[in-house]
Amino acid sequence: MRPKACIFDLDGVIVDTAKYHYLAWKRLAKELGFEFTEKDNERLKGVSRMESLEILLSVGGIKIEDQKLKEQLSDKKNNWYVEYISQMTKDEILPGVEEFLRKLKNAGIKIAIGSASKNTMTILRRIELVDLFDSIIDGTKITKAKPDPEVFLKAAEELNVDPKDCCVFEDAVAGIEAAKSAGMKVIGVGDHEILKDADRVITSFVGHGIELVEF
Ligand code: BG6
Ligand code: MG
């Protein structure tokens, strides 16, 4: 069955911003006096900024009760992150993504962004993809983070499409759970082992046509 809409996570699906998030969190960990590994960073994928900070602090064995201080730390990380992404270009769109998006649009399938990131618009502007999407739901428009389905349900609502007619693309376990709770089909982008709960898993968009979403 062909979906009426496809909803794309941004970080790790459209662009590889995970590396910039990692650089910024690592820099913060270093300032706080501990190492933050790439393996630790896996746990931050799909997770909101504040929850990411909590995970980072637990890795470093640091307990902070002061909410203001936590906000200062996450702002610091975000300022570094914004500095990194402000240099992004269209070249950083992951291979095959733009072609695939255009194939969906040509087939009359609506496309949306469903991301936890409050930096979504900055990134989409940098990679010049803002106008391609029929709806953009990002971290500034939601109150509940993935695995809550809010972000995907909002996108479906804005597109005026029933959730069961939507197919989500996700690279994070929390995102796959969110799509399933929304009653949507979900295609994992990345490692088969990690994303085993998805209906299908791809490692890249290269060479895929709309038959990928027809199931
Ligand atoms: C998600 C990323 O898309 O957005 C997470 O996978 C990130 O790593 C989250 O923490 C929030 O992003 P931002 O840009 O609002 O800090
Ligand atoms: Mg992601």
Tab-separated table of C-alpha atoms and ligand atoms in Angstrom:
chain	number	residue	atom	x	y	z
A	1	MET	CA	0.000	0.000	0.000
A	2	ARG	CA	1.293	3.440	-0.901
A	3	PRO	CA	1.395	5.982	1.975
A	4	LYS	CA	-0.133	9.442	1.477
A	5	ALA	CA	2.710	11.094	3.397
A	6	CYS	CA	6.272	10.410	4.498
A	7	ILE	CA	7.661	12.075	7.615
A	8	PHE	CA	11.409	12.431	7.972
A	9	ASP	CA	13.478	12.828	11.092
A	10	LEU	CA	16.234	15.386	10.378
A	11	ASP	CA	19.414	14.622	12.355
A	12	GLY	CA	20.898	11.364	11.085
A	13	VAL	CA	18.334	10.904	8.293
A	14	ILE	CA	18.576	13.999	6.073
A	15	VAL	CA	21.958	15.212	7.358
A	16	ASP	CA	24.714	13.781	9.522
A	17	THR	CA	24.529	16.375	12.275
A	18	ALA	CA	25.172	13.716	14.948
A	19	LYS	CA	28.890	14.449	14.492
A	20	TYR	CA	28.378	18.125	15.393
A	21	HIS	CA	26.190	17.275	18.385
A	22	TYR	CA	28.955	14.889	19.476
A	23	LEU	CA	31.726	17.481	19.090
A	24	ALA	CA	29.802	19.993	21.179
A	25	TRP	CA	28.847	17.535	23.951
A	26	LYS	CA	32.413	16.210	24.032
A	27	ARG	CA	33.714	19.757	24.436
A	28	LEU	CA	31.331	20.338	27.345
A	29	ALA	CA	32.346	17.037	28.994
A	30	LYS	CA	35.990	18.033	28.661
A	31	GLU	CA	35.282	21.336	30.385
A	32	LEU	CA	33.534	19.432	33.150
A	33	GLY	CA	36.574	17.172	33.453
A	34	PHE	CA	35.637	13.864	31.848
A	35	GLU	CA	35.817	12.035	28.520
A	36	PHE	CA	32.680	11.462	26.452
A	37	THR	CA	33.012	8.661	23.903
A	38	GLU	CA	31.302	8.050	20.588
A	39	LYS	CA	29.600	5.048	22.151
A	40	ASP	CA	28.158	7.240	24.915
A	41	ASN	CA	26.944	9.593	22.198
A	42	GLU	CA	24.698	6.855	20.697
A	43	ARG	CA	22.440	7.295	23.718
A	44	LEU	CA	21.774	10.920	22.802
A	45	LYS	CA	20.319	10.238	19.357
A	46	GLY	CA	16.731	11.428	19.062
A	47	VAL	CA	16.782	12.641	22.667
A	48	SER	CA	15.951	16.270	23.556
A	49	ARG	CA	18.673	18.765	24.508
A	50	MET	CA	17.912	18.761	28.244
A	51	GLU	CA	17.602	14.968	28.410
A	52	SER	CA	20.891	14.705	26.551
A	53	LEU	CA	22.527	16.865	29.221
A	54	GLU	CA	21.140	14.565	31.944
A	55	ILE	CA	22.660	11.531	30.192
A	56	LEU	CA	25.979	13.336	29.716
A	57	LEU	CA	26.128	14.295	33.397
A	58	SER	CA	25.313	10.726	34.465
A	59	VAL	CA	28.165	9.449	32.265
A	60	GLY	CA	30.506	11.865	34.063
A	61	GLY	CA	29.074	10.944	37.465
A	62	ILE	CA	28.126	14.586	38.044
A	63	LYS	CA	25.017	15.538	40.027
A	64	ILE	CA	23.569	19.006	39.477
A	65	GLU	CA	20.317	20.063	41.141
A	66	ASP	CA	20.423	23.751	40.146
A	67	GLN	CA	18.095	24.080	37.129
A	68	LYS	CA	19.640	27.429	36.122
A	69	LEU	CA	23.109	25.905	35.965
A	70	LYS	CA	21.793	23.039	33.842
A	71	GLU	CA	20.291	25.552	31.443
A	72	GLN	CA	23.589	27.441	31.270
A	73	LEU	CA	25.411	24.214	30.406
A	74	SER	CA	22.950	23.189	27.707
A	75	ASP	CA	23.032	26.732	26.272
A	76	LYS	CA	26.809	26.548	26.154
A	77	LYS	CA	26.654	23.272	24.246
A	78	ASN	CA	24.031	24.685	21.903
A	79	ASN	CA	26.081	27.790	21.149
A	80	TRP	CA	29.005	25.606	20.068
A	81	TYR	CA	26.663	23.375	18.065
A	82	VAL	CA	25.118	26.386	16.298
A	83	GLU	CA	28.625	27.623	15.488
A	84	TYR	CA	29.400	24.254	13.819
A	85	ILE	CA	26.166	23.999	11.833
A	86	SER	CA	26.338	27.610	10.696
A	87	GLN	CA	29.051	26.497	8.267
A	88	MET	CA	27.010	23.614	6.779
A	89	THR	CA	26.359	23.461	3.072
A	90	LYS	CA	24.090	21.562	0.688
A	91	ASP	CA	26.940	19.062	0.232
A	92	GLU	CA	26.164	17.702	3.673
A	93	ILE	CA	22.773	16.308	2.674
A	94	LEU	CA	23.192	12.542	3.035
A	95	PRO	CA	23.651	10.599	-0.248
A	96	GLY	CA	20.480	9.946	-2.246
A	97	VAL	CA	18.195	11.890	0.118
A	98	GLU	CA	17.288	14.821	-2.116
A	99	GLU	CA	16.616	12.584	-5.123
A	100	PHE	CA	14.423	10.336	-2.997
A	101	LEU	CA	12.429	13.299	-1.625
A	102	ARG	CA	11.801	14.525	-5.156
A	103	LYS	CA	10.643	11.056	-6.284
A	104	LEU	CA	8.072	11.023	-3.476
A	105	LYS	CA	6.825	14.505	-4.376
A	106	ASN	CA	6.562	13.588	-8.056
A	107	ALA	CA	4.450	10.583	-7.068
A	108	GLY	CA	2.063	12.897	-5.175
A	109	ILE	CA	3.206	11.783	-1.721
A	110	LYS	CA	3.399	14.627	0.805
A	111	ILE	CA	6.621	15.062	2.764
A	112	ALA	CA	7.247	16.486	6.223
A	113	ILE	CA	9.964	16.910	8.823
A	114	GLY	CA	9.383	15.512	12.318
A	115	SER	CA	12.382	16.457	14.454
A	116	ALA	CA	13.130	17.085	18.130
A	117	SER	CA	15.662	19.748	17.199
A	118	LYS	CA	15.069	23.423	17.888
A	119	ASN	CA	17.750	24.116	15.274
A	120	THR	CA	15.755	22.477	12.466
A	121	MET	CA	15.077	25.682	10.510
A	122	THR	CA	18.737	26.785	10.691
A	123	ILE	CA	19.825	23.450	9.248
A	124	LEU	CA	17.137	23.308	6.548
A	125	ARG	CA	18.055	26.848	5.456
A	126	ARG	CA	21.761	25.983	5.321
A	127	ILE	CA	21.097	22.919	3.137
A	128	GLU	CA	18.462	24.790	1.099
A	129	LEU	CA	15.617	22.323	1.573
A	130	VAL	CA	13.028	24.449	3.416
A	131	ASP	CA	10.706	24.869	0.430
A	132	LEU	CA	10.573	21.172	-0.439
A	133	PHE	CA	8.620	20.152	2.656
A	134	ASP	CA	4.831	20.400	2.975
A	135	SER	CA	5.092	20.614	6.752
A	136	ILE	CA	7.910	21.123	9.248
A	137	ILE	CA	7.331	20.098	12.872
A	138	ASP	CA	10.373	20.696	15.053
A	139	GLY	CA	11.437	21.027	18.687
A	140	THR	CA	9.917	24.505	18.925
A	141	LYS	CA	6.428	23.151	18.172
A	142	ILE	CA	6.237	20.179	20.514
A	143	THR	CA	6.113	19.664	24.263
A	144	LYS	CA	6.814	15.929	24.481
A	145	ALA	CA	10.027	14.367	23.210
A	146	LYS	CA	10.308	11.078	21.295
A	147	PRO	CA	9.423	8.258	22.103
A	148	ASP	CA	6.210	10.227	22.563
A	149	PRO	CA	4.413	10.268	19.177
A	150	GLU	CA	3.467	13.981	19.409
A	151	VAL	CA	5.888	15.218	16.734
A	152	PHE	CA	4.664	12.718	14.117
A	153	LEU	CA	0.976	13.093	14.984
A	154	LYS	CA	1.312	16.876	14.621
A	155	ALA	CA	2.907	16.472	11.209
A	156	ALA	CA	0.089	14.145	10.080
A	157	GLU	CA	-2.474	16.615	11.364
A	158	GLU	CA	-0.847	19.539	9.564
A	159	LEU	CA	-0.710	17.508	6.354
A	160	ASN	CA	-4.312	16.447	6.861
A	161	VAL	CA	-3.376	12.777	6.458
A	162	ASP	CA	-4.484	9.881	8.654
A	163	PRO	CA	-1.566	8.515	10.763
A	164	LYS	CA	-2.089	5.049	9.286
A	165	ASP	CA	-1.347	6.522	5.830
A	166	CYS	CA	2.024	7.900	6.969
A	167	CYS	CA	5.464	6.355	6.770
A	168	VAL	CA	8.257	7.643	9.033
A	169	PHE	CA	12.025	7.588	8.400
A	170	GLU	CA	14.113	7.423	11.587
A	171	ASP	CA	17.680	6.705	12.695
A	172	ALA	CA	16.960	6.565	16.441
A	173	VAL	CA	15.392	3.836	18.559
A	174	ALA	CA	13.289	6.460	20.397
A	175	GLY	CA	12.008	7.717	17.047
A	176	ILE	CA	11.005	4.251	15.865
A	177	GLU	CA	9.061	3.759	19.067
A	178	ALA	CA	7.398	7.161	18.565
A	179	ALA	CA	6.345	6.316	14.993
A	180	LYS	CA	4.909	2.970	16.093
A	181	SER	CA	2.923	4.580	18.914
A	182	ALA	CA	1.579	7.039	16.355
A	183	GLY	CA	0.240	4.057	14.370
A	184	MET	CA	2.530	4.764	11.427
A	185	LYS	CA	4.791	2.589	9.310
A	186	VAL	CA	8.464	3.153	9.994
A	187	ILE	CA	11.662	2.681	8.024
A	188	GLY	CA	14.908	2.669	9.991
A	189	VAL	CA	17.943	4.415	8.506
A	190	GLY	CA	21.170	2.892	9.796
A	191	ASP	CA	22.145	-0.300	11.567
A	192	HIS	CA	19.794	-3.328	11.254
A	193	GLU	CA	20.736	-4.605	14.715
A	194	ILE	CA	20.011	-1.324	16.493
A	195	LEU	CA	16.864	-0.510	14.486
A	196	LYS	CA	15.367	-4.013	14.526
A	197	ASP	CA	11.897	-2.783	15.601
A	198	ALA	CA	11.411	-0.847	12.358
A	199	ASP	CA	9.246	-2.364	9.573
A	200	ARG	CA	12.175	-2.042	7.184
A	201	VAL	CA	15.771	-0.851	7.540
A	202	ILE	CA	17.965	0.823	4.918
A	203	THR	CA	21.578	1.855	5.279
A	204	SER	CA	21.323	4.639	2.704
A	205	PHE	CA	18.778	6.251	0.350
A	206	VAL	CA	20.968	5.719	-2.705
A	207	GLY	CA	19.115	3.927	-5.490
A	208	HIS	CA	15.786	3.695	-3.702
A	209	GLY	CA	12.537	4.603	-5.463
A	210	ILE	CA	9.018	4.958	-4.114
A	211	GLU	CA	8.593	1.162	-3.987
A	212	LEU	CA	10.553	1.421	-0.743
A	213	VAL	CA	7.460	2.840	0.991
A	214	GLU	CA	4.921	0.554	-0.710
A	215	PHE	CA	4.266	-2.222	1.779
B	1	BG6	C1	17.570	15.305	17.734
B	1	BG6	C2	18.986	14.783	17.874
B	1	BG6	O1	17.192	15.307	16.400
B	1	BG6	O2	17.491	16.633	18.245
B	1	BG6	C3	19.454	14.879	19.308
B	1	BG6	O3	19.040	13.428	17.450
B	1	BG6	C4	19.299	16.324	19.800
B	1	BG6	O4	20.788	14.464	19.399
B	1	BG6	C5	17.850	16.772	19.619
B	1	BG6	O5	19.654	16.411	21.173
B	1	BG6	C6	17.618	18.221	20.046
B	1	BG6	O6	18.346	19.053	19.204
B	1	BG6	P1	18.645	20.605	19.438
B	1	BG6	O7	19.227	21.043	18.128
B	1	BG6	O8	17.329	21.248	19.738
B	1	BG6	O9	19.600	20.702	20.590
B	2	MG	MG	17.713	11.399	14.279
